[in-house]
């Protein structure tokens, strides 16, 4: 069974959105990224850990990494429209990036009520453990699923994946036709269309 979901990353410039996407996609960290222009699109499929009794499940994520720079701000709503999940990213230790996350959250509440939000504090490697919780999360963002991660070290990406999985409703998983079944459907369509183009 597979579910396809649209995921969008929102947040201030340089908080590490592209680095989080790179870590999610390939498990790697690239020290230097050019600032995102407009938005970038990648896909990633994750396996849902099975408890043995249930059928194997996968989540196919269509991920939009948006640009944090002010000049691209007006484009961002185009990318979060219809998103199932938004990763609202801020930098641990940066009050201004948390304020920016709050603004995006208000935007989502106004224009994308169906989107589920995960608050992601990035760059955990730069704050020591006892200071990681010191940044006061604004009241508006409290109650959201929250995870502190480091795109650099990979810290807590398992937890992030778990939260994403937990937000995909059961009824979104569809049974995929087996390859040969899909082949049969194409054959039938071909016959119906007189053997020509089936587009
Ligand atoms: P925009 O494209 O401008 O919106 O930026 P962004 O949010 O996509 O940030 P990006 O991933 O480009 O990262 C910005 C800088 O932060 C880069 O120099 C990264 O190497 C660095 N960075 C990202 N994640 C981490 C992290 O977890 N730890 C540390 N130490 N640096 C990080």
Coordinates of N, CA and C and ligand atoms in Angstrom, one line a residue:
X1 N 0.8 -1.2 0.0 CA 0.0 0.0 0.0 C 0.9 1.2 0.0
X2 N 0.4 2.2 -0.7 CA 1.2 3.5 -0.8 C 0.4 4.7 -0.6
X3 N 0.9 5.7 0.0 CA 0.2 7.0 0.1 C 1.1 8.0 -0.5
X4 N 0.6 8.9 -1.3 CA 1.3 10.0 -1.8 C 1.0 11.3 -1.1
X5 N 1.9 12.0 -0.6 CA 1.6 13.2 0.1 C 2.5 14.3 -0.3
X6 N 2.0 15.5 -0.2 CA 2.7 16.7 -0.6 C 3.2 17.4 0.7
X7 N 4.6 17.6 0.7 CA 5.2 18.2 1.9 C 5.9 19.5 1.5
X8 N 5.7 20.5 2.3 CA 6.3 21.8 1.9 C 7.2 22.3 3.1
X9 N 8.3 22.8 2.8 CA 9.2 23.4 3.9 C 9.1 24.9 3.8
X10 N 8.8 25.5 5.0 CA 8.7 27.0 5.1 C 9.6 27.5 6.2
X11 N 10.1 28.7 6.0 CA 10.9 29.2 7.1 C 11.8 30.3 6.5
X12 N 12.4 31.0 7.5 CA 13.3 32.1 7.1 C 14.5 31.6 6.3
X13 N 15.2 32.5 5.7 CA 16.4 32.2 4.9 C 17.5 31.7 5.8
X14 N 18.2 30.6 5.3 CA 19.4 30.1 6.0 C 19.1 29.3 7.3
X15 N 17.8 29.0 7.5 CA 17.5 28.1 8.7 C 17.9 26.7 8.5
X16 N 18.1 26.3 7.2 CA 18.5 25.0 6.9 C 17.4 24.1 6.2
X17 N 16.5 24.7 5.5 CA 15.4 24.0 4.8 C 16.0 23.0 3.7
X18 N 16.9 23.6 2.9 CA 17.5 22.7 1.8 C 18.3 21.6 2.4
X19 N 19.0 22.0 3.5 CA 19.9 20.9 4.2 C 19.0 19.8 4.8
X20 N 17.8 20.2 5.3 CA 16.9 19.2 5.8 C 16.4 18.3 4.7
X21 N 16.1 18.9 3.5 CA 15.6 18.1 2.4 C 16.7 17.2 1.9
X22 N 17.9 17.7 1.9 CA 19.1 16.8 1.4 C 19.3 15.7 2.4
X23 N 19.1 16.0 3.7 CA 19.3 14.9 4.7 C 18.2 13.9 4.6
X24 N 16.9 14.4 4.4 CA 15.8 13.4 4.2 C 16.0 12.6 2.9
X25 N 16.5 13.2 1.9 CA 16.6 12.5 0.6 C 17.7 11.5 0.6
X26 N 18.9 12.0 1.0 CA 20.1 11.2 0.8 C 20.9 10.8 2.0
X27 N 20.4 11.4 3.2 CA 21.1 11.1 4.4 C 22.5 11.8 4.5
X28 N 22.6 12.9 3.6 CA 23.9 13.6 3.6 C 23.8 15.0 4.0
X29 N 24.9 15.7 4.2 CA 24.9 17.1 4.6 C 25.9 17.8 3.6
X30 N 25.5 18.8 3.0 CA 26.4 19.6 2.1 C 26.7 20.9 2.8
X31 N 27.9 21.2 3.1 CA 28.2 22.4 3.9 C 27.8 23.7 3.2
X32 N 27.9 23.7 1.9 CA 27.5 24.9 1.2 C 26.3 24.6 0.2
X33 N 25.3 25.5 0.3 CA 24.2 25.4 -0.6 C 24.0 26.8 -1.1
X34 N 23.7 27.0 -2.4 CA 23.3 28.3 -2.8 C 21.9 28.5 -2.3
X35 N 21.6 29.8 -2.0 CA 20.2 30.1 -1.5 C 19.2 29.6 -2.6
X36 N 18.1 29.0 -2.1 CA 17.1 28.5 -3.0 C 16.5 29.7 -3.8
X37 N 16.3 29.5 -5.0 CA 15.6 30.6 -5.9 C 14.2 30.0 -6.1
X38 N 13.2 30.8 -5.7 CA 11.8 30.3 -5.9 C 11.5 29.1 -5.1
X39 N 11.7 27.9 -5.6 CA 11.4 26.7 -4.9 C 12.1 25.5 -5.6
X40 N 12.3 24.4 -4.9 CA 12.9 23.2 -5.5 C 12.0 22.1 -5.2
X41 N 12.0 21.1 -6.1 CA 11.1 19.9 -5.9 C 11.9 18.6 -5.9
X42 N 11.7 17.8 -4.9 CA 12.3 16.5 -4.9 C 11.2 15.5 -4.4
X43 N 11.5 14.2 -4.7 CA 10.6 13.2 -4.2 C 11.4 12.2 -3.3
X44 N 10.7 11.6 -2.4 CA 11.4 10.7 -1.5 C 10.3 9.7 -1.0
X45 N 10.6 8.4 -1.1 CA 9.7 7.4 -0.6 C 10.3 6.8 0.7
X46 N 9.4 6.8 1.7 CA 9.9 6.2 3.0 C 9.0 4.9 3.3
X47 N 9.6 3.9 3.9 CA 8.9 2.7 4.3 C 8.3 3.0 5.7
X48 N 7.1 2.5 5.8 CA 6.5 2.6 7.2 C 6.8 1.3 7.9
X49 N 7.5 1.4 9.1 CA 7.9 0.2 9.8 C 6.6 -0.7 10.0
X50 N 6.7 -2.0 9.6 CA 5.6 -2.8 9.7 C 5.6 -3.6 11.0
X51 N 4.4 -3.8 11.6 CA 4.4 -4.6 12.9 C 4.2 -6.1 12.6
X52 N 4.4 -6.5 11.3 CA 4.3 -7.9 10.9 C 2.9 -8.3 10.5
X53 N 1.9 -7.8 11.3 CA 0.5 -8.2 11.0 C 0.0 -7.4 9.8
X54 N 0.4 -6.1 9.7 CA -0.3 -5.3 8.6 C 0.5 -5.4 7.3
X55 N -0.1 -5.0 6.2 CA 0.5 -5.0 4.9 C 1.7 -4.0 4.9
X56 N 2.6 -4.2 4.0 CA 3.7 -3.3 3.9 C 3.2 -1.9 3.3
X57 N 3.7 -0.9 3.9 CA 3.2 0.5 3.5 C 4.4 1.4 3.2
X58 N 4.2 2.2 2.2 CA 5.2 3.2 1.9 C 4.5 4.6 1.7
X59 N 5.3 5.6 2.0 CA 4.8 7.0 1.8 C 5.7 7.6 0.8
X60 N 5.0 8.0 -0.3 CA 5.8 8.7 -1.4 C 5.6 10.2 -1.1
X61 N 6.7 10.9 -0.8 CA 6.6 12.3 -0.5 C 7.0 13.2 -1.7
X62 N 6.2 14.1 -2.0 CA 6.5 15.1 -3.0 C 6.9 16.4 -2.3
X63 N 8.1 16.7 -2.2 CA 8.6 17.7 -1.3 C 9.0 19.0 -2.0
X64 N 8.4 20.1 -1.6 CA 8.7 21.4 -2.1 C 9.5 22.2 -1.1
X65 N 10.7 22.5 -1.4 CA 11.6 23.3 -0.6 C 11.5 24.8 -1.1
X66 N 10.9 25.6 -0.2 CA 10.7 27.0 -0.7 C 11.9 27.9 -0.3
X67 N 12.0 29.0 -1.0 CA 13.1 30.0 -0.7 C 12.7 30.9 0.5
X68 N 13.6 31.1 1.4 CA 13.3 31.9 2.6 C 13.5 33.4 2.4
X69 N 14.2 33.7 1.3 CA 14.5 35.1 1.1 C 13.3 35.9 0.9
X70 N 13.3 37.2 1.4 CA 12.1 38.0 1.4 C 11.6 38.2 -0.1
X71 N 12.5 38.3 -1.0 CA 12.0 38.7 -2.4 C 11.2 37.6 -3.0
X72 N 11.3 36.3 -2.4 CA 10.5 35.2 -3.0 C 9.2 35.0 -2.2
X73 N 9.0 35.7 -1.2 CA 7.9 35.5 -0.3 C 6.5 35.4 -0.9
X74 N 6.3 36.2 -1.9 CA 5.0 36.2 -2.5 C 4.7 34.9 -3.3
X75 N 5.8 34.2 -3.7 CA 5.6 33.0 -4.4 C 5.2 31.8 -3.6
X76 N 5.5 31.9 -2.3 CA 5.5 30.7 -1.4 C 4.0 30.1 -1.3
X77 N 3.0 30.9 -1.2 CA 1.6 30.3 -1.1 C 1.3 29.4 -2.3
X78 N 1.9 29.6 -3.4 CA 1.7 28.7 -4.6 C 2.2 27.3 -4.2
X79 N 3.2 27.2 -3.4 CA 3.8 25.9 -3.1 C 3.1 25.2 -1.9
X80 N 2.6 26.0 -0.9 CA 1.9 25.3 0.2 C 0.5 25.0 -0.1
X81 N -0.1 25.5 -1.2 CA -1.5 25.2 -1.5 C -1.6 23.6 -1.7
X82 N -2.6 23.1 -1.0 CA -2.9 21.6 -1.1 C -1.8 20.8 -0.4
X83 N -0.9 21.4 0.3 CA 0.1 20.5 1.0 C -0.6 19.7 2.1
X84 N -0.2 18.5 2.2 CA -0.7 17.7 3.4 C 0.1 18.0 4.7
X85 N 1.4 18.3 4.5 CA 2.2 18.6 5.7 C 3.1 19.7 5.4
X86 N 3.2 20.6 6.3 CA 4.2 21.7 6.2 C 5.2 21.6 7.3
X87 N 6.5 21.6 7.0 CA 7.6 21.6 8.0 C 7.9 23.1 8.2
X88 N 7.6 23.6 9.3 CA 7.8 25.0 9.7 C 9.2 25.0 10.4
X89 N 10.2 25.5 9.6 CA 11.6 25.3 10.1 C 12.1 26.7 10.7
X90 N 12.7 26.6 11.9 CA 13.4 27.7 12.4 C 14.8 27.2 12.9
X91 N 15.6 28.2 13.2 CA 17.0 27.9 13.7 C 17.0 27.9 15.2
X92 N 17.4 26.9 15.9 CA 17.5 26.9 17.3 C 18.4 28.0 17.8
X93 N 18.0 28.8 18.7 CA 18.8 29.9 19.1 C 18.5 31.2 18.4
X94 N 17.7 31.2 17.3 CA 17.4 32.4 16.6 C 15.9 32.8 16.8
X95 N 15.8 33.9 17.6 CA 14.4 34.4 17.9 C 13.7 34.9 16.6
X96 N 14.5 35.6 15.7 CA 13.9 36.1 14.5 C 13.3 35.0 13.6
X97 N 14.1 33.9 13.6 CA 13.6 32.8 12.7 C 12.3 32.2 13.3
X98 N 12.2 32.2 14.6 CA 11.0 31.7 15.2 C 9.8 32.6 15.0
X99 N 10.1 33.9 15.0 CA 9.0 34.9 14.7 C 8.6 34.7 13.2
X100 N 9.5 34.4 12.3 CA 9.2 34.2 10.9 C 8.3 32.9 10.8
X101 N 8.7 31.9 11.6 CA 7.9 30.6 11.6 C 6.4 30.9 12.0
X102 N 6.3 31.8 13.0 CA 5.0 32.2 13.5 C 4.2 32.9 12.4
X103 N 4.8 33.7 11.6 CA 4.1 34.4 10.6 C 3.6 33.4 9.5
X104 N 4.5 32.5 9.2 CA 4.1 31.5 8.2 C 2.9 30.6 8.7
X105 N 3.0 30.4 10.0 CA 1.9 29.5 10.6 C 0.6 30.3 10.5
X106 N 0.6 31.6 10.7 CA -0.6 32.4 10.6 C -1.1 32.4 9.2
X107 N -0.2 32.4 8.3 CA -0.6 32.4 6.8 C -1.2 31.0 6.5
X108 N -0.7 30.0 7.0 CA -1.2 28.6 6.8 C -2.6 28.5 7.4
X109 N -2.8 29.1 8.5 CA -4.1 29.0 9.2 C -5.2 29.8 8.4
X110 N -4.7 30.9 7.7 CA -5.6 31.7 6.9 C -5.9 31.0 5.6
X111 N -4.9 30.4 5.0 CA -5.1 30.0 3.6 C -4.9 28.5 3.3
X112 N -4.5 27.7 4.3 CA -4.3 26.3 4.1 C -4.7 25.5 5.3
X113 N -6.0 25.6 5.7 CA -6.4 24.9 6.9 C -6.2 23.4 7.0
X114 N -6.2 22.8 5.8 CA -6.1 21.3 5.7 C -4.7 20.8 5.9
X115 N -3.7 21.8 5.9 CA -2.3 21.4 6.0 C -1.9 21.1 7.5
X116 N -1.3 20.0 7.7 CA -0.8 19.7 9.1 C 0.6 20.2 9.3
X117 N 0.8 20.8 10.4 CA 2.1 21.5 10.6 C 3.0 20.8 11.6
X118 N 4.3 20.7 11.2 CA 5.3 20.2 12.2 C 6.3 21.3 12.4
X119 N 6.6 21.7 13.6 CA 7.5 22.7 13.9 C 8.9 22.0 14.1
X120 N 9.9 22.5 13.3 CA 11.2 21.8 13.3 C 12.3 22.9 13.6
X121 N 12.9 22.7 14.8 CA 14.0 23.5 15.2 C 15.3 22.9 14.7
X122 N 16.0 23.6 13.8 CA 17.2 22.9 13.1 C 18.5 23.5 13.8
X123 N 19.6 22.9 13.4 CA 21.0 23.2 13.9 C 21.2 22.9 15.4
X124 N 20.6 21.8 15.8 CA 20.8 21.3 17.2 C 22.3 21.2 17.5
X125 N 23.1 20.9 16.5 CA 24.5 20.7 16.8 C 25.2 22.0 17.3
X126 N 24.5 23.2 17.0 CA 25.1 24.4 17.4 C 24.7 24.9 18.8
X127 N 23.7 24.2 19.4 CA 23.3 24.6 20.8 C 23.6 23.5 21.7
X128 N 24.1 23.8 22.9 CA 24.4 22.6 23.7 C 23.0 22.2 24.3
X129 N 23.1 20.9 24.8 CA 21.8 20.3 25.2 C 21.0 21.1 26.2
X130 N 21.7 21.6 27.2 CA 20.9 22.3 28.2 C 20.3 23.7 27.7
X131 N 20.8 24.2 26.5 CA 20.3 25.4 26.0 C 19.3 25.2 24.9
X132 N 19.1 24.0 24.5 CA 18.3 23.7 23.3 C 16.8 24.1 23.5
X133 N 16.4 24.0 24.8 CA 15.0 24.3 25.1 C 14.7 25.7 25.6
X134 N 15.8 26.5 25.5 CA 15.6 27.9 26.1 C 14.8 28.8 25.3
X135 N 14.7 28.6 24.0 CA 14.0 29.5 23.2 C 12.5 29.4 23.5
X136 N 11.9 30.5 23.8 CA 10.5 30.3 24.2 C 9.6 30.2 22.9
X137 N 8.9 29.1 22.8 CA 8.1 28.9 21.6 C 6.8 29.8 21.8
X138 N 6.5 30.6 20.8 CA 5.3 31.5 21.0 C 4.1 30.7 21.2
X139 N 3.2 31.3 22.0 CA 1.9 30.5 22.4 C 1.2 29.9 21.1
X140 N 1.2 30.7 20.0 CA 0.5 30.2 18.8 C 1.1 28.9 18.3
X141 N 2.4 28.7 18.5 CA 3.0 27.5 18.0 C 3.0 26.3 19.0
X142 N 2.6 26.6 20.2 CA 2.7 25.6 21.2 C 1.5 24.6 20.9
X143 N 1.8 23.3 21.1 CA 0.8 22.3 20.8 C 1.0 21.7 19.4
X144 N 1.9 22.3 18.6 CA 2.2 21.7 17.3 C 3.2 20.5 17.6
X145 N 3.1 19.5 16.7 CA 4.2 18.5 16.9 C 5.5 19.2 16.7
X146 N 6.5 18.9 17.5 CA 7.8 19.6 17.5 C 8.9 18.7 17.6
X147 N 10.0 19.0 16.8 CA 11.2 18.2 16.9 C 12.4 19.1 16.7
X148 N 13.4 18.9 17.5 CA 14.7 19.6 17.3 C 15.6 18.6 16.5
X149 N 16.2 19.1 15.4 CA 17.0 18.2 14.6 C 18.4 18.9 14.3
X150 N 19.2 18.1 13.7 CA 20.4 18.7 13.1 C 20.6 18.1 11.7
X151 N 20.4 19.0 10.7 CA 20.6 18.5 9.3 C 22.1 18.1 9.1
X152 N 23.0 18.7 9.9 CA 24.4 18.5 9.8 C 24.8 17.1 10.3
X153 N 24.3 16.7 11.5 CA 24.7 15.4 12.1 C 23.6 14.3 11.8
X154 N 22.4 14.7 11.4 CA 21.4 13.7 11.2 C 20.6 13.5 12.5
X155 N 20.9 14.2 13.6 CA 20.3 14.0 14.9 C 18.7 14.2 14.7
X156 N 18.0 13.2 15.2 CA 16.6 13.2 15.4 C 15.8 13.1 14.0
X157 N 16.5 12.7 12.9 CA 15.7 12.6 11.7 C 14.8 11.4 11.8
X158 N 15.1 10.4 12.6 CA 14.2 9.2 12.8 C 12.9 9.7 13.4
X159 N 13.1 10.6 14.4 CA 11.9 11.2 15.1 C 11.0 12.0 14.1
X160 N 11.7 12.8 13.2 CA 11.0 13.6 12.2 C 10.2 12.6 11.3
X161 N 10.9 11.6 10.8 CA 10.2 10.6 9.9 C 8.9 10.0 10.7
X162 N 9.1 9.7 11.9 CA 8.0 9.1 12.7 C 6.8 10.1 12.8
X163 N 7.1 11.3 13.0 CA 6.0 12.3 13.1 C 5.3 12.4 11.8
X164 N 6.1 12.5 10.7 CA 5.5 12.5 9.3 C 4.6 11.3 9.1
X165 N 5.1 10.2 9.4 CA 4.3 8.9 9.2 C 3.0 9.0 10.1
X166 N 3.1 9.5 11.3 CA 1.9 9.5 12.2 C 0.9 10.4 11.7
X167 N 1.2 11.4 10.8 CA 0.2 12.4 10.3 C -0.4 11.9 9.0
X168 N 0.0 10.8 8.5 CA -0.7 10.3 7.2 C -1.8 9.4 7.6
X169 N -3.1 9.9 7.3 CA -4.2 9.1 7.7 C -4.3 7.7 7.0
X170 N -4.8 6.8 7.7 CA -4.9 5.4 7.2 C -5.6 5.4 5.8
X171 N -6.7 6.2 5.7 CA -7.5 6.1 4.5 C -6.7 6.7 3.3
X172 N -5.5 7.3 3.5 CA -4.8 7.8 2.3 C -3.9 6.7 1.6
X173 N -3.8 5.6 2.3 CA -3.0 4.5 1.7 C -3.9 3.7 0.7
X174 N -3.3 3.6 -0.5 CA -4.1 2.9 -1.6 C -3.3 1.6 -1.9
X175 N -4.0 0.6 -2.3 CA -3.3 -0.6 -2.8 C -2.9 -0.3 -4.2
X176 N -1.6 -0.5 -4.5 CA -1.1 -0.3 -5.8 C -1.4 -1.5 -6.7
X177 N -1.8 -1.2 -8.0 CA -1.9 -2.4 -8.9 C -0.6 -3.0 -9.1
X178 N -0.6 -4.4 -9.2 CA 0.7 -5.0 -9.5 C 1.1 -4.7 -10.9
X179 N 2.4 -4.7 -11.2 CA 2.9 -4.3 -12.5 C 2.2 -5.0 -13.7
X180 N 1.9 -6.3 -13.5 CA 1.3 -7.0 -14.7 C -0.2 -6.6 -14.8
X181 N -0.8 -6.2 -13.6 CA -2.2 -5.7 -13.7 C -2.2 -4.4 -14.5
X182 N -1.2 -3.5 -14.2 CA -1.2 -2.3 -14.9 C -1.0 -2.5 -16.4
X183 N -0.1 -3.5 -16.7 CA 0.1 -3.8 -18.1 C -1.2 -4.2 -18.8
X184 N -2.0 -5.0 -18.1 CA -3.3 -5.5 -18.6 C -4.2 -4.3 -18.9
X185 N -4.2 -3.3 -18.0 CA -5.1 -2.2 -18.2 C -4.6 -1.4 -19.5
X186 N -3.3 -1.3 -19.6 CA -2.8 -0.6 -20.8 C -3.2 -1.3 -22.1
X187 N -3.1 -2.7 -22.0 CA -3.5 -3.5 -23.2 C -4.9 -3.3 -23.6
X188 N -5.8 -3.3 -22.5 CA -7.3 -3.1 -22.8 C -7.5 -1.8 -23.5
X189 N -6.9 -0.7 -22.9 CA -7.0 0.6 -23.4 C -6.6 0.7 -24.9
X190 N -5.5 0.0 -25.1 CA -4.9 0.0 -26.5 C -5.9 -0.6 -27.5
X191 N -6.5 -1.7 -27.0 CA -7.5 -2.4 -27.9 C -8.7 -1.4 -28.2
X192 N -9.2 -0.8 -27.0 CA -10.3 0.1 -27.2 C -10.0 1.3 -28.1
X193 N -8.8 1.7 -28.1 CA -8.5 2.9 -28.9 C -8.0 2.5 -30.3
X194 N -8.2 1.2 -30.6 CA -7.9 0.8 -32.0 C -6.4 0.6 -32.2
X195 N -5.7 0.4 -31.0 CA -4.2 0.1 -31.1 C -3.4 1.3 -31.4
X196 N -4.0 2.5 -31.5 CA -3.1 3.7 -31.7 C -2.7 4.3 -30.4
X197 N -2.5 5.6 -30.4 CA -2.1 6.3 -29.2 C -3.1 6.3 -28.1
X198 N -2.7 5.9 -26.9 CA -3.7 5.9 -25.8 C -3.7 7.1 -24.9
X199 N -3.0 8.1 -25.3 CA -2.9 9.3 -24.5 C -4.3 10.0 -24.4
Ligands
LIG1 P1 17.3 29.6 1.8 O1 17.5 28.8 0.6 O2 17.9 30.9 1.7 O3 15.8 29.7 2.2 O4 18.1 28.8 3.0 P2 17.8 27.4 3.7 O5 16.8 27.5 4.8 O6 17.5 26.4 2.6 O7 19.2 27.1 4.3 P3 20.3 26.1 3.8 O8 19.9 24.7 3.9 O9 20.8 26.6 2.5 O10 21.4 26.3 5.0 C1 21.9 27.6 5.3 C2 23.3 27.4 6.0 O11 23.1 26.7 7.3 C3 24.3 26.6 5.2 O12 25.6 27.1 5.4 C4 24.2 25.2 5.9 O13 25.4 24.5 5.7 C5 23.9 25.6 7.3 N1 23.2 24.5 8.0 C6 22.0 23.9 7.6 N2 21.7 23.0 8.5 C7 22.6 23.0 9.5 C8 22.7 22.3 10.8 O14 21.9 21.4 11.1 N3 23.8 22.6 11.5 C9 24.8 23.5 11.1 N4 25.8 23.8 11.9 N5 24.6 24.2 10.0 C10 23.6 24.0 9.2

